[in-house]
Structure formats: C-alpha cells, structure tokens
mmCIF file of C-alpha atoms in Angstrom:
data_model
loop_
_atom_site.group_PDB
_atom_site.id
_atom_site.type_symbol
_atom_site.label_atom_id
_atom_site.label_comp_id
_atom_site.label_asym_id
_atom_site.label_seq_id
_atom_site.Cartn_x
_atom_site.Cartn_y
_atom_site.Cartn_z
ATOM 1 C CA UNK A 1 13.470 38.812 34.610
ATOM 2 C CA UNK A 2 12.758 39.904 31.088
ATOM 3 C CA UNK A 3 14.170 36.525 30.009
ATOM 4 C CA UNK A 4 11.844 34.764 32.419
ATOM 5 C CA UNK A 5 9.072 36.804 30.933
ATOM 6 C CA UNK A 6 9.953 36.089 27.391
ATOM 7 C CA UNK A 7 10.061 32.356 28.010
ATOM 8 C CA UNK A 8 6.713 32.267 29.875
ATOM 9 C CA UNK A 9 5.009 33.727 27.005
ATOM 10 C CA UNK A 10 6.465 31.205 24.672
ATOM 11 C CA UNK A 11 5.496 28.486 26.683
ATOM 12 C CA UNK A 12 1.969 30.176 26.679
ATOM 13 C CA UNK A 13 1.986 30.253 23.102
ATOM 14 C CA UNK A 14 3.152 26.469 22.685
ATOM 15 C CA UNK A 15 0.275 25.568 25.242
ATOM 16 C CA UNK A 16 -2.224 27.361 23.296
ATOM 17 C CA UNK A 17 -1.172 25.806 20.079
ATOM 18 C CA UNK A 18 -1.183 22.368 21.700
ATOM 19 C CA UNK A 19 -4.852 23.235 22.840
ATOM 20 C CA UNK A 20 -5.960 24.602 19.730
ATOM 21 C CA UNK A 21 -4.494 21.478 17.914
ATOM 22 C CA UNK A 22 -6.586 19.331 20.382
ATOM 23 C CA UNK A 23 -9.856 21.423 19.925
ATOM 24 C CA UNK A 24 -9.409 21.166 16.248
ATOM 25 C CA UNK A 25 -9.902 17.446 16.451
ATOM 26 C CA UNK A 26 -12.668 16.980 18.502
ATOM 27 C CA UNK A 27 -14.302 14.147 16.189
ATOM 28 C CA UNK A 28 -12.995 11.032 14.736
ATOM 29 C CA UNK A 29 -10.843 11.083 11.702
ATOM 30 C CA UNK A 30 -11.544 8.976 8.716
ATOM 31 C CA UNK A 31 -8.414 8.533 6.265
ATOM 32 C CA UNK A 32 -9.492 6.980 3.073
ATOM 33 C CA UNK A 33 -7.115 4.663 1.159
ATOM 34 C CA UNK A 34 -9.063 4.102 -2.107
ATOM 35 C CA UNK A 35 -7.048 0.794 -2.920
ATOM 36 C CA UNK A 36 -7.340 -2.658 -1.545
ATOM 37 C CA UNK A 37 -5.198 -3.303 1.380
ATOM 38 C CA UNK A 38 -1.756 -4.276 1.130
ATOM 39 C CA UNK A 39 -0.461 -1.858 -1.407
ATOM 40 C CA UNK A 40 1.350 1.245 -0.970
ATOM 41 C CA UNK A 41 -1.396 3.764 -0.248
ATOM 42 C CA UNK A 42 -2.906 1.252 2.255
ATOM 43 C CA UNK A 43 0.534 1.049 4.076
ATOM 44 C CA UNK A 44 1.246 4.591 4.025
ATOM 45 C CA UNK A 45 -2.200 5.582 5.434
ATOM 46 C CA UNK A 46 -1.932 3.171 8.264
ATOM 47 C CA UNK A 47 1.612 4.423 9.268
ATOM 48 C CA UNK A 48 0.526 8.091 9.446
ATOM 49 C CA UNK A 49 -2.822 6.932 11.092
ATOM 50 C CA UNK A 50 -1.118 5.398 14.188
ATOM 51 C CA UNK A 51 0.955 8.591 14.999
ATOM 52 C CA UNK A 52 -1.703 11.071 13.985
ATOM 53 C CA UNK A 53 -3.985 9.612 16.963
ATOM 54 C CA UNK A 54 -0.914 10.202 19.183
ATOM 55 C CA UNK A 55 -0.488 13.687 18.026
ATOM 56 C CA UNK A 56 -4.382 14.700 17.970
ATOM 57 C CA UNK A 57 -5.417 12.552 20.887
ATOM 58 C CA UNK A 58 -8.426 11.323 18.584
ATOM 59 C CA UNK A 59 -9.646 8.267 16.988
ATOM 60 C CA UNK A 60 -8.104 7.998 13.564
ATOM 61 C CA UNK A 61 -9.706 5.301 11.339
ATOM 62 C CA UNK A 62 -8.260 4.186 7.832
ATOM 63 C CA UNK A 63 -10.907 2.773 5.385
ATOM 64 C CA UNK A 64 -10.206 1.260 2.212
ATOM 65 C CA UNK A 65 -12.755 1.557 -0.561
ATOM 66 C CA UNK A 66 -11.182 0.034 -3.829
ATOM 67 C CA UNK A 67 -12.507 0.217 -7.319
ATOM 68 C CA UNK A 68 -12.122 2.389 -10.629
ATOM 69 C CA UNK A 69 -8.286 2.866 -9.887
ATOM 70 C CA UNK A 70 -8.969 4.731 -6.639
ATOM 71 C CA UNK A 71 -11.733 7.102 -7.816
ATOM 72 C CA UNK A 72 -14.537 5.590 -5.918
ATOM 73 C CA UNK A 73 -12.823 6.008 -2.647
ATOM 74 C CA UNK A 74 -11.641 9.403 -3.675
ATOM 75 C CA UNK A 75 -15.104 10.627 -4.764
ATOM 76 C CA UNK A 76 -16.404 9.815 -1.287
ATOM 77 C CA UNK A 77 -13.802 12.088 0.303
ATOM 78 C CA UNK A 78 -14.754 15.000 -2.362
ATOM 79 C CA UNK A 79 -18.350 14.743 -1.388
ATOM 80 C CA UNK A 80 -17.765 14.751 2.445
ATOM 81 C CA UNK A 81 -18.110 17.722 4.761
ATOM 82 C CA UNK A 82 -14.987 19.933 4.586
ATOM 83 C CA UNK A 83 -14.444 19.813 8.335
ATOM 84 C CA UNK A 84 -11.292 18.005 8.615
ATOM 85 C CA UNK A 85 -12.771 14.676 9.679
ATOM 86 C CA UNK A 86 -12.750 13.047 6.065
ATOM 87 C CA UNK A 87 -9.261 12.828 4.426
ATOM 88 C CA UNK A 88 -7.770 11.189 1.324
ATOM 89 C CA UNK A 89 -4.412 9.441 0.972
ATOM 90 C CA UNK A 90 -3.742 9.419 -2.744
ATOM 91 C CA UNK A 91 -0.739 9.308 -5.017
ATOM 92 C CA UNK A 92 0.380 10.639 -8.475
ATOM 93 C CA UNK A 93 -2.432 8.745 -9.813
ATOM 94 C CA UNK A 94 -4.951 11.226 -8.645
ATOM 95 C CA UNK A 95 -4.216 13.482 -11.800
ATOM 96 C CA UNK A 96 -3.690 10.407 -14.157
ATOM 97 C CA UNK A 97 -6.781 8.458 -13.513
ATOM 98 C CA UNK A 98 -9.427 11.359 -14.476
ATOM 99 C CA UNK A 99 -7.330 11.943 -17.611
ATOM 100 C CA UNK A 100 -7.846 8.335 -18.767
ATOM 101 C CA UNK A 101 -11.386 7.830 -17.814
ATOM 102 C CA UNK A 102 -12.684 11.197 -19.123
ATOM 103 C CA UNK A 103 -15.829 11.135 -17.191
ATOM 104 C CA UNK A 104 -14.215 11.207 -13.793
ATOM 105 C CA UNK A 105 -16.951 12.149 -11.061
ATOM 106 C CA UNK A 106 -14.622 15.067 -10.010
ATOM 107 C CA UNK A 107 -11.948 17.596 -11.115
ATOM 108 C CA UNK A 108 -9.108 16.993 -8.912
ATOM 109 C CA UNK A 109 -8.089 20.327 -9.041
ATOM 110 C CA UNK A 110 -11.217 21.756 -7.824
ATOM 111 C CA UNK A 111 -12.470 18.703 -5.804
ATOM 112 C CA UNK A 112 -9.810 18.553 -2.991
ATOM 113 C CA UNK A 113 -7.666 20.707 -0.906
ATOM 114 C CA UNK A 114 -3.978 19.583 -0.561
ATOM 115 C CA UNK A 115 -2.673 19.311 3.019
ATOM 116 C CA UNK A 116 0.708 17.816 2.689
ATOM 117 C CA UNK A 117 3.164 15.523 0.853
ATOM 118 C CA UNK A 118 3.756 12.483 2.941
ATOM 119 C CA UNK A 119 6.445 10.209 1.158
ATOM 120 C CA UNK A 120 8.006 9.184 -1.947
ATOM 121 C CA UNK A 121 9.150 5.799 -2.943
ATOM 122 C CA UNK A 122 10.909 4.267 -5.937
ATOM 123 C CA UNK A 123 9.134 1.423 -7.959
ATOM 124 C CA UNK A 124 10.392 -2.193 -8.319
ATOM 125 C CA UNK A 125 10.260 -5.100 -11.153
ATOM 126 C CA UNK A 126 9.499 -8.374 -9.370
ATOM 127 C CA UNK A 127 8.906 -11.925 -10.344
ATOM 128 C CA UNK A 128 8.159 -15.293 -8.781
ATOM 129 C CA UNK A 129 11.292 -16.894 -7.194
ATOM 130 C CA UNK A 130 11.145 -19.541 -9.858
ATOM 131 C CA UNK A 131 11.125 -17.318 -12.839
ATOM 132 C CA UNK A 132 13.733 -17.689 -15.616
ATOM 133 C CA UNK A 133 13.742 -13.812 -15.841
ATOM 134 C CA UNK A 134 17.228 -12.973 -13.897
ATOM 135 C CA UNK A 135 17.916 -9.487 -15.332
ATOM 136 C CA UNK A 136 16.184 -6.359 -16.598
ATOM 137 C CA UNK A 137 17.523 -7.132 -20.127
ATOM 138 C CA UNK A 138 15.818 -10.820 -19.902
ATOM 139 C CA UNK A 139 12.505 -8.761 -18.868
ATOM 140 C CA UNK A 140 12.924 -6.400 -21.891
ATOM 141 C CA UNK A 141 13.510 -9.122 -24.263
ATOM 142 C CA UNK A 142 10.274 -10.619 -23.546
ATOM 143 C CA UNK A 143 8.389 -7.565 -24.376
ATOM 144 C CA UNK A 144 9.187 -7.529 -28.126
ATOM 145 C CA UNK A 145 5.802 -9.178 -29.098
ATOM 146 C CA UNK A 146 3.542 -7.427 -26.606
ATOM 147 C CA UNK A 147 2.348 -10.822 -25.349
ATOM 148 C CA UNK A 148 4.242 -11.204 -21.949
ATOM 149 C CA UNK A 149 1.992 -10.134 -19.149
ATOM 150 C CA UNK A 150 2.637 -7.696 -16.457
ATOM 151 C CA UNK A 151 0.511 -7.079 -13.370
ATOM 152 C CA UNK A 152 -0.369 -3.347 -11.985
ATOM 153 C CA UNK A 153 -2.681 -2.003 -8.950
ATOM 154 C CA UNK A 154 -4.952 -0.534 -11.700
ATOM 155 C CA UNK A 155 -5.498 1.490 -14.821
ATOM 156 C CA UNK A 156 -3.670 5.006 -14.409
ATOM 157 C CA UNK A 157 -1.910 4.117 -11.349
ATOM 158 C CA UNK A 158 1.678 4.868 -11.082
ATOM 159 C CA UNK A 159 2.371 1.113 -11.387
ATOM 160 C CA UNK A 160 0.728 1.389 -14.609
ATOM 161 C CA UNK A 161 2.513 4.063 -15.936
ATOM 162 C CA UNK A 162 5.914 2.940 -14.990
ATOM 163 C CA UNK A 163 5.418 0.226 -17.071
ATOM 164 C CA UNK A 164 4.185 2.502 -20.000
ATOM 165 C CA UNK A 165 7.197 4.579 -19.423
ATOM 166 C CA UNK A 166 9.400 1.585 -19.643
ATOM 167 C CA UNK A 167 7.990 0.394 -22.842
ATOM 168 C CA UNK A 168 8.451 4.031 -24.352
ATOM 169 C CA UNK A 169 11.941 4.065 -23.431
ATOM 170 C CA UNK A 170 12.683 0.546 -24.865
ATOM 171 C CA UNK A 171 10.420 0.156 -27.851
ATOM 172 C CA UNK A 172 8.428 -2.661 -25.851
ATOM 173 C CA UNK A 173 5.046 -3.488 -25.179
ATOM 174 C CA UNK A 174 3.360 -5.841 -22.659
ATOM 175 C CA UNK A 175 0.017 -7.462 -21.759
ATOM 176 C CA UNK A 176 -0.802 -5.470 -18.738
ATOM 177 C CA UNK A 177 -3.106 -6.992 -16.224
ATOM 178 C CA UNK A 178 -4.947 -4.114 -14.174
ATOM 179 C CA UNK A 179 -5.891 -5.233 -10.635
ATOM 180 C CA UNK A 180 -7.984 -3.291 -8.012
ATOM 181 C CA UNK A 181 -4.648 -2.723 -5.786
ATOM 182 C CA UNK A 182 -1.208 -3.986 -5.575
ATOM 183 C CA UNK A 183 -1.847 -6.471 -2.903
ATOM 184 C CA UNK A 184 -4.024 -8.595 -5.011
ATOM 185 C CA UNK A 185 -1.682 -8.388 -7.888
ATOM 186 C CA UNK A 186 1.254 -9.629 -5.648
ATOM 187 C CA UNK A 187 -0.676 -12.781 -4.377
ATOM 188 C CA UNK A 188 -1.025 -13.852 -8.057
ATOM 189 C CA UNK A 189 2.422 -13.022 -9.081
ATOM 190 C CA UNK A 190 3.717 -15.164 -5.926
ATOM 191 C CA UNK A 191 1.496 -17.802 -7.201
ATOM 192 C CA UNK A 192 2.735 -17.721 -10.493
ATOM 193 C CA UNK A 193 -0.484 -16.725 -12.126
ATOM 194 C CA UNK A 194 1.097 -13.700 -13.595
ATOM 195 C CA UNK A 195 4.905 -13.691 -14.540
ATOM 196 C CA UNK A 196 5.780 -10.236 -13.469
ATOM 197 C CA UNK A 197 4.592 -7.150 -11.797
ATOM 198 C CA UNK A 198 5.891 -3.397 -11.150
ATOM 199 C CA UNK A 199 5.191 -2.138 -7.742
ATOM 200 C CA UNK A 200 5.986 0.596 -5.264
ATOM 201 C CA UNK A 201 9.085 -0.958 -3.249
ATOM 202 C CA UNK A 202 7.529 -0.238 0.227
ATOM 203 C CA UNK A 203 4.715 -2.395 -0.718
ATOM 204 C CA UNK A 204 6.807 -5.292 -1.987
ATOM 205 C CA UNK A 205 9.865 -5.276 0.035
ATOM 206 C CA UNK A 206 8.411 -7.655 2.708
ATOM 207 C CA UNK A 207 7.679 -10.201 0.197
ATOM 208 C CA UNK A 208 11.166 -9.516 -1.481
ATOM 209 C CA UNK A 209 13.095 -9.996 1.739
ATOM 210 C CA UNK A 210 11.046 -13.306 2.751
ATOM 211 C CA UNK A 211 11.930 -14.771 -0.812
ATOM 212 C CA UNK A 212 8.088 -14.842 -1.827
ATOM 213 C CA UNK A 213 9.368 -12.610 -4.768
ATOM 214 C CA UNK A 214 12.592 -11.744 -6.424
ATOM 215 C CA UNK A 215 13.393 -8.273 -7.400
ATOM 216 C CA UNK A 216 14.987 -7.473 -10.757
ATOM 217 C CA UNK A 217 15.612 -3.779 -10.553
ATOM 218 C CA UNK A 218 14.701 -0.689 -8.942
ATOM 219 C CA UNK A 219 13.609 2.773 -10.574
ATOM 220 C CA UNK A 220 15.696 4.694 -7.892
ATOM 221 C CA UNK A 221 18.446 6.818 -8.826
ATOM 222 C CA UNK A 222 20.961 4.986 -6.554
ATOM 223 C CA UNK A 223 20.585 1.249 -5.046
ATOM 224 C CA UNK A 224 18.776 1.334 -1.854
ATOM 225 C CA UNK A 225 20.773 0.055 1.380
ATOM 226 C CA UNK A 226 17.776 -2.300 2.256
ATOM 227 C CA UNK A 227 18.463 -4.529 -0.804
ATOM 228 C CA UNK A 228 21.892 -3.577 -1.905
ATOM 229 C CA UNK A 229 22.221 -6.564 -4.308
ATOM 230 C CA UNK A 230 19.284 -5.376 -6.709
ATOM 231 C CA UNK A 231 20.443 -3.106 -9.530
ATOM 232 C CA UNK A 232 19.024 0.250 -10.505
ATOM 233 C CA UNK A 233 17.398 0.525 -14.029
ATOM 234 C CA UNK A 234 20.027 2.797 -14.911
ATOM 235 C CA UNK A 235 22.874 0.451 -14.392
ATOM 236 C CA UNK A 236 21.172 -2.324 -16.204
ATOM 237 C CA UNK A 237 22.804 -1.612 -19.503
ATOM 238 C CA UNK A 238 19.548 -1.694 -21.386
ATOM 239 C CA UNK A 239 19.391 0.715 -24.278
ATOM 240 C CA UNK A 240 16.780 3.586 -23.541
ATOM 241 C CA UNK A 241 17.014 2.950 -19.624
ATOM 242 C CA UNK A 242 20.542 4.766 -19.124
ATOM 243 C CA UNK A 243 18.803 7.637 -17.327
ATOM 244 C CA UNK A 244 15.593 6.178 -16.230
ATOM 245 C CA UNK A 245 14.125 6.773 -12.479
ATOM 246 C CA UNK A 246 10.744 7.100 -11.515
ATOM 247 C CA UNK A 247 8.995 7.498 -8.006
ATOM 248 C CA UNK A 248 5.659 7.404 -6.545
ATOM 249 C CA UNK A 249 4.810 10.268 -4.152
ATOM 250 C CA UNK A 250 1.722 10.442 -2.051
ATOM 251 C CA UNK A 251 -0.063 13.326 -0.459
ATOM 252 C CA UNK A 252 -2.929 14.128 2.211
ATOM 253 C CA UNK A 253 -5.972 15.815 0.785
ATOM 254 C CA UNK A 254 -9.387 16.864 2.324
ATOM 255 C CA UNK A 255 -12.373 17.941 0.288
ATOM 256 C CA UNK A 256 -12.423 21.051 -1.374
ATOM 257 C CA UNK A 257 -13.504 24.343 0.712
ATOM 258 C CA UNK A 258 -11.875 23.519 3.686
ATOM 259 C CA UNK A 259 -11.403 26.476 6.058
ATOM 260 C CA UNK A 260 -7.829 27.635 5.999
ATOM 261 C CA UNK A 261 -7.539 27.234 9.752
ATOM 262 C CA UNK A 262 -8.538 23.434 9.748
ATOM 263 C CA UNK A 263 -5.653 22.995 6.561
ATOM 264 C CA UNK A 264 -3.018 24.809 8.835
ATOM 265 C CA UNK A 265 -3.698 22.603 11.872
ATOM 266 C CA UNK A 266 -3.829 19.331 9.953
ATOM 267 C CA UNK A 267 -0.525 20.652 8.322
ATOM 268 C CA UNK A 268 0.930 21.137 11.428
ATOM 269 C CA UNK A 269 -0.184 17.775 12.788
ATOM 270 C CA UNK A 270 1.353 15.893 9.807
ATOM 271 C CA UNK A 271 4.457 17.906 9.870
ATOM 272 C CA UNK A 272 4.697 16.555 13.869
ATOM 273 C CA UNK A 273 3.652 13.004 12.224
ATOM 274 C CA UNK A 274 6.170 13.162 9.436
ATOM 275 C CA UNK A 275 9.186 14.232 11.349
ATOM 276 C CA UNK A 276 8.536 11.865 14.342
ATOM 277 C CA UNK A 277 11.742 9.746 14.420
ATOM 278 C CA UNK A 278 9.493 6.507 14.399
ATOM 279 C CA UNK A 279 7.791 7.531 11.507
ATOM 280 C CA UNK A 280 10.797 8.406 9.603
ATOM 281 C CA UNK A 281 12.401 5.059 10.522
ATOM 282 C CA UNK A 282 9.530 3.140 9.603
ATOM 283 C CA UNK A 283 9.252 4.538 6.096
ATOM 284 C CA UNK A 284 12.832 4.223 5.875
ATOM 285 C CA UNK A 285 12.562 0.318 6.496
ATOM 286 C CA UNK A 286 10.356 0.396 3.455
ATOM 287 C CA UNK A 287 12.641 2.298 1.369
ATOM 288 C CA UNK A 288 10.303 5.561 1.300
ATOM 289 C CA UNK A 289 11.149 8.900 2.266
ATOM 290 C CA UNK A 290 8.961 10.645 4.866
ATOM 291 C CA UNK A 291 8.723 14.217 3.079
ATOM 292 C CA UNK A 292 6.171 16.894 4.698
ATOM 293 C CA UNK A 293 5.489 20.098 2.789
ATOM 294 C CA UNK A 294 3.241 22.840 2.965
ATOM 295 C CA UNK A 295 -0.120 22.829 1.041
ATOM 296 C CA UNK A 296 1.184 25.294 -1.637
ATOM 297 C CA UNK A 297 4.272 23.041 -2.035
ATOM 298 C CA UNK A 298 1.879 19.805 -2.468
ATOM 299 C CA UNK A 299 -0.357 21.487 -4.833
ATOM 300 C CA UNK A 300 2.618 22.433 -7.042
ATOM 301 C CA UNK A 301 4.017 18.933 -6.997
ATOM 302 C CA UNK A 302 0.523 17.401 -8.203
ATOM 303 C CA UNK A 303 0.241 20.245 -10.968
ATOM 304 C CA UNK A 304 3.709 19.335 -12.170
ATOM 305 C CA UNK A 305 2.521 15.759 -12.357
ATOM 306 C CA UNK A 306 -0.294 16.618 -14.286
ATOM 307 C CA UNK A 307 1.888 18.193 -16.814
ATOM 308 C CA UNK A 308 4.026 15.486 -17.220
ATOM 309 C CA UNK A 309 1.685 12.335 -17.254
ATOM 310 C CA UNK A 310 -1.327 13.711 -19.141
ATOM 311 C CA UNK A 311 0.393 14.261 -22.496
ATOM 312 C CA UNK A 312 1.779 10.570 -21.933
ATOM 313 C CA UNK A 313 -1.720 9.282 -21.699
ATOM 314 C CA UNK A 314 -3.085 11.112 -24.573
ATOM 315 C CA UNK A 315 -0.110 10.071 -26.741
ATOM 316 C CA UNK A 316 -0.561 6.460 -26.061
ATOM 317 C CA UNK A 317 -4.419 6.700 -25.867
ATOM 318 C CA UNK A 318 -4.720 5.028 -22.540
ATOM 319 C CA UNK A 319 -8.459 4.145 -21.840
ATOM 320 C CA UNK A 320 -10.046 2.316 -18.908
ATOM 321 C CA UNK A 321 -10.916 -1.173 -19.521
#
C-alpha cells in the first residue's frame, strides 16, 4: 500500500508538471533565426521548432531576419516582452559581433536570458567541384598574397572568425567576402563566383553529399563518420594547424528579465526536445551534437567565448564593412 501511495504521488507530480508546462505555453512561440534561410542557425531553429511544437502542444514559428551579422534579428528579441513567447537562436557570434561593431544596439550580457545550449558542430572548408584545390595545403598556398577570396556568412560570424584563426595559425591572409547568411554564400560558391567558403558542416553537408560542393578539410578533432574520406585540419600536415580544431555552438535565449519560472519551464521543454531520439538522430545526420545544458552552464559557455574571441578581434582590428 505504501508503494502504491508513493507511485500515485509521483504520477501526480508528473501530471502536474505536464499541466504546468502546457499552461506556461498558452501563446504562440516565435523563434528568431537572425540570418538568411539555409544556414546553421536557420537549420537548427527549424529542427528544434518542430519538436517544441509537440512538447508544448503549441504553435511554434521560426522567423528569419537577416542583417548586420545577426544583430537586427537579435535586437528584435532583446526588445520583446520577456514572457517566453519571443526566443532567439544564436551562435558564438552573439558575443563577437558587438565587439566588432562597437555600437551594437545591445550588450549581450544584459540584453538576453540564457535558456540552454542546443548543439555544436565543426566547420568545413568547401570549394566548387571543378576547383583545382585538392588539399588544405593547396588552399593555404593560395593565401600568401591576400588576394584569394573566401566566403563567409557575415562579419563576426563563426565562419568569419574561423578563417581569421586559420590565417593567424598559418601566416596567411584572404580576401573575405561577407554575406548575410551562409546559404547565400553557398549559392555563389557552388556557381563558382567565389572560389571557397568556410561554413558549419551541418549547413554544407547536403550539398557536399550531392556533389555540388567538395569538402577539403574539417575542423573537428576526428574525422566524422558521415564524411569518412574528408581529413581534419589536424591531419593535413600544414604547419601551424597540427592542433587546430574549431566548433560553432548554438544556444537558445530570451529577452532579459524573464521570470525564473518561465526560464525553468523553457529549459525543461528544451531538454525534452534535445534528448528526443529523433532530434538527436537528425542533428547527428548533420554532423552536429545535441547538447542541452542549464541556463547557468549556457551563460558560462558564452562568457568563455567572449574571453577568447574579443582579444582576437581587437588584435586583428576587425571592423564592420
């Protein structure tokens, strides 16, 4: 009888938690992806939105608002009501872009409420299939005079900073072509209008597998099973890149001053989303790792990123175009 009573009590708590979760989300939720469709942020936002609809039983909409390397869309969320209905998916660039622009409309430390880390994914160097570039050494050799063009998804984005880090490590320099999102950049690279691009692997892998792009090297610690023939930067044999790794991580944020109970419920819902086998498998297909964290852990990750990239930005004197 005692066991039955305990189990009944636990079931009551679970039922109450589910009811509270549903009650928290009684309005449509809008997730801002502050870049153009087709890139890592957009893909990530749409994967979690699909499952979040199931978990909350509510309408979840993804909105794209590209411009100013993600600051336009991010600022919309920063100015929204802190009621849990306006959320932001952003990457490492959330801390880098304000340091570059200087006059950002917000301070990322005070403008947003961290909810959870979502996923992390390595970067990949890609070229058109007809490119004469076959190895990472070929690519590095072309960066000696600073004239070789490389596309990225915007000033201060992780794609941009990855190229700068490669240049710092190898003593090379490239002509950077900044787009308002990696999708637009990828179109021009596939068409041969720009000879190379650094992008998140999950955004590029579809076009790599279809033969529209050729992958030269990946910034992961080890080769990824989805592309076993593509070497890592570390095994390229290029001087300065012997220990080179790089990853983009994404997080979910709300506006500042969100009530703790709403943050807790959103985190609870997102943990369910990111532990769902279908979501884990979908991210794995895209070479990304689903990675839920507490709000405190999320804040600490972005703070560590701030301490790493802001000094690099100042050293290279990276400025907006």
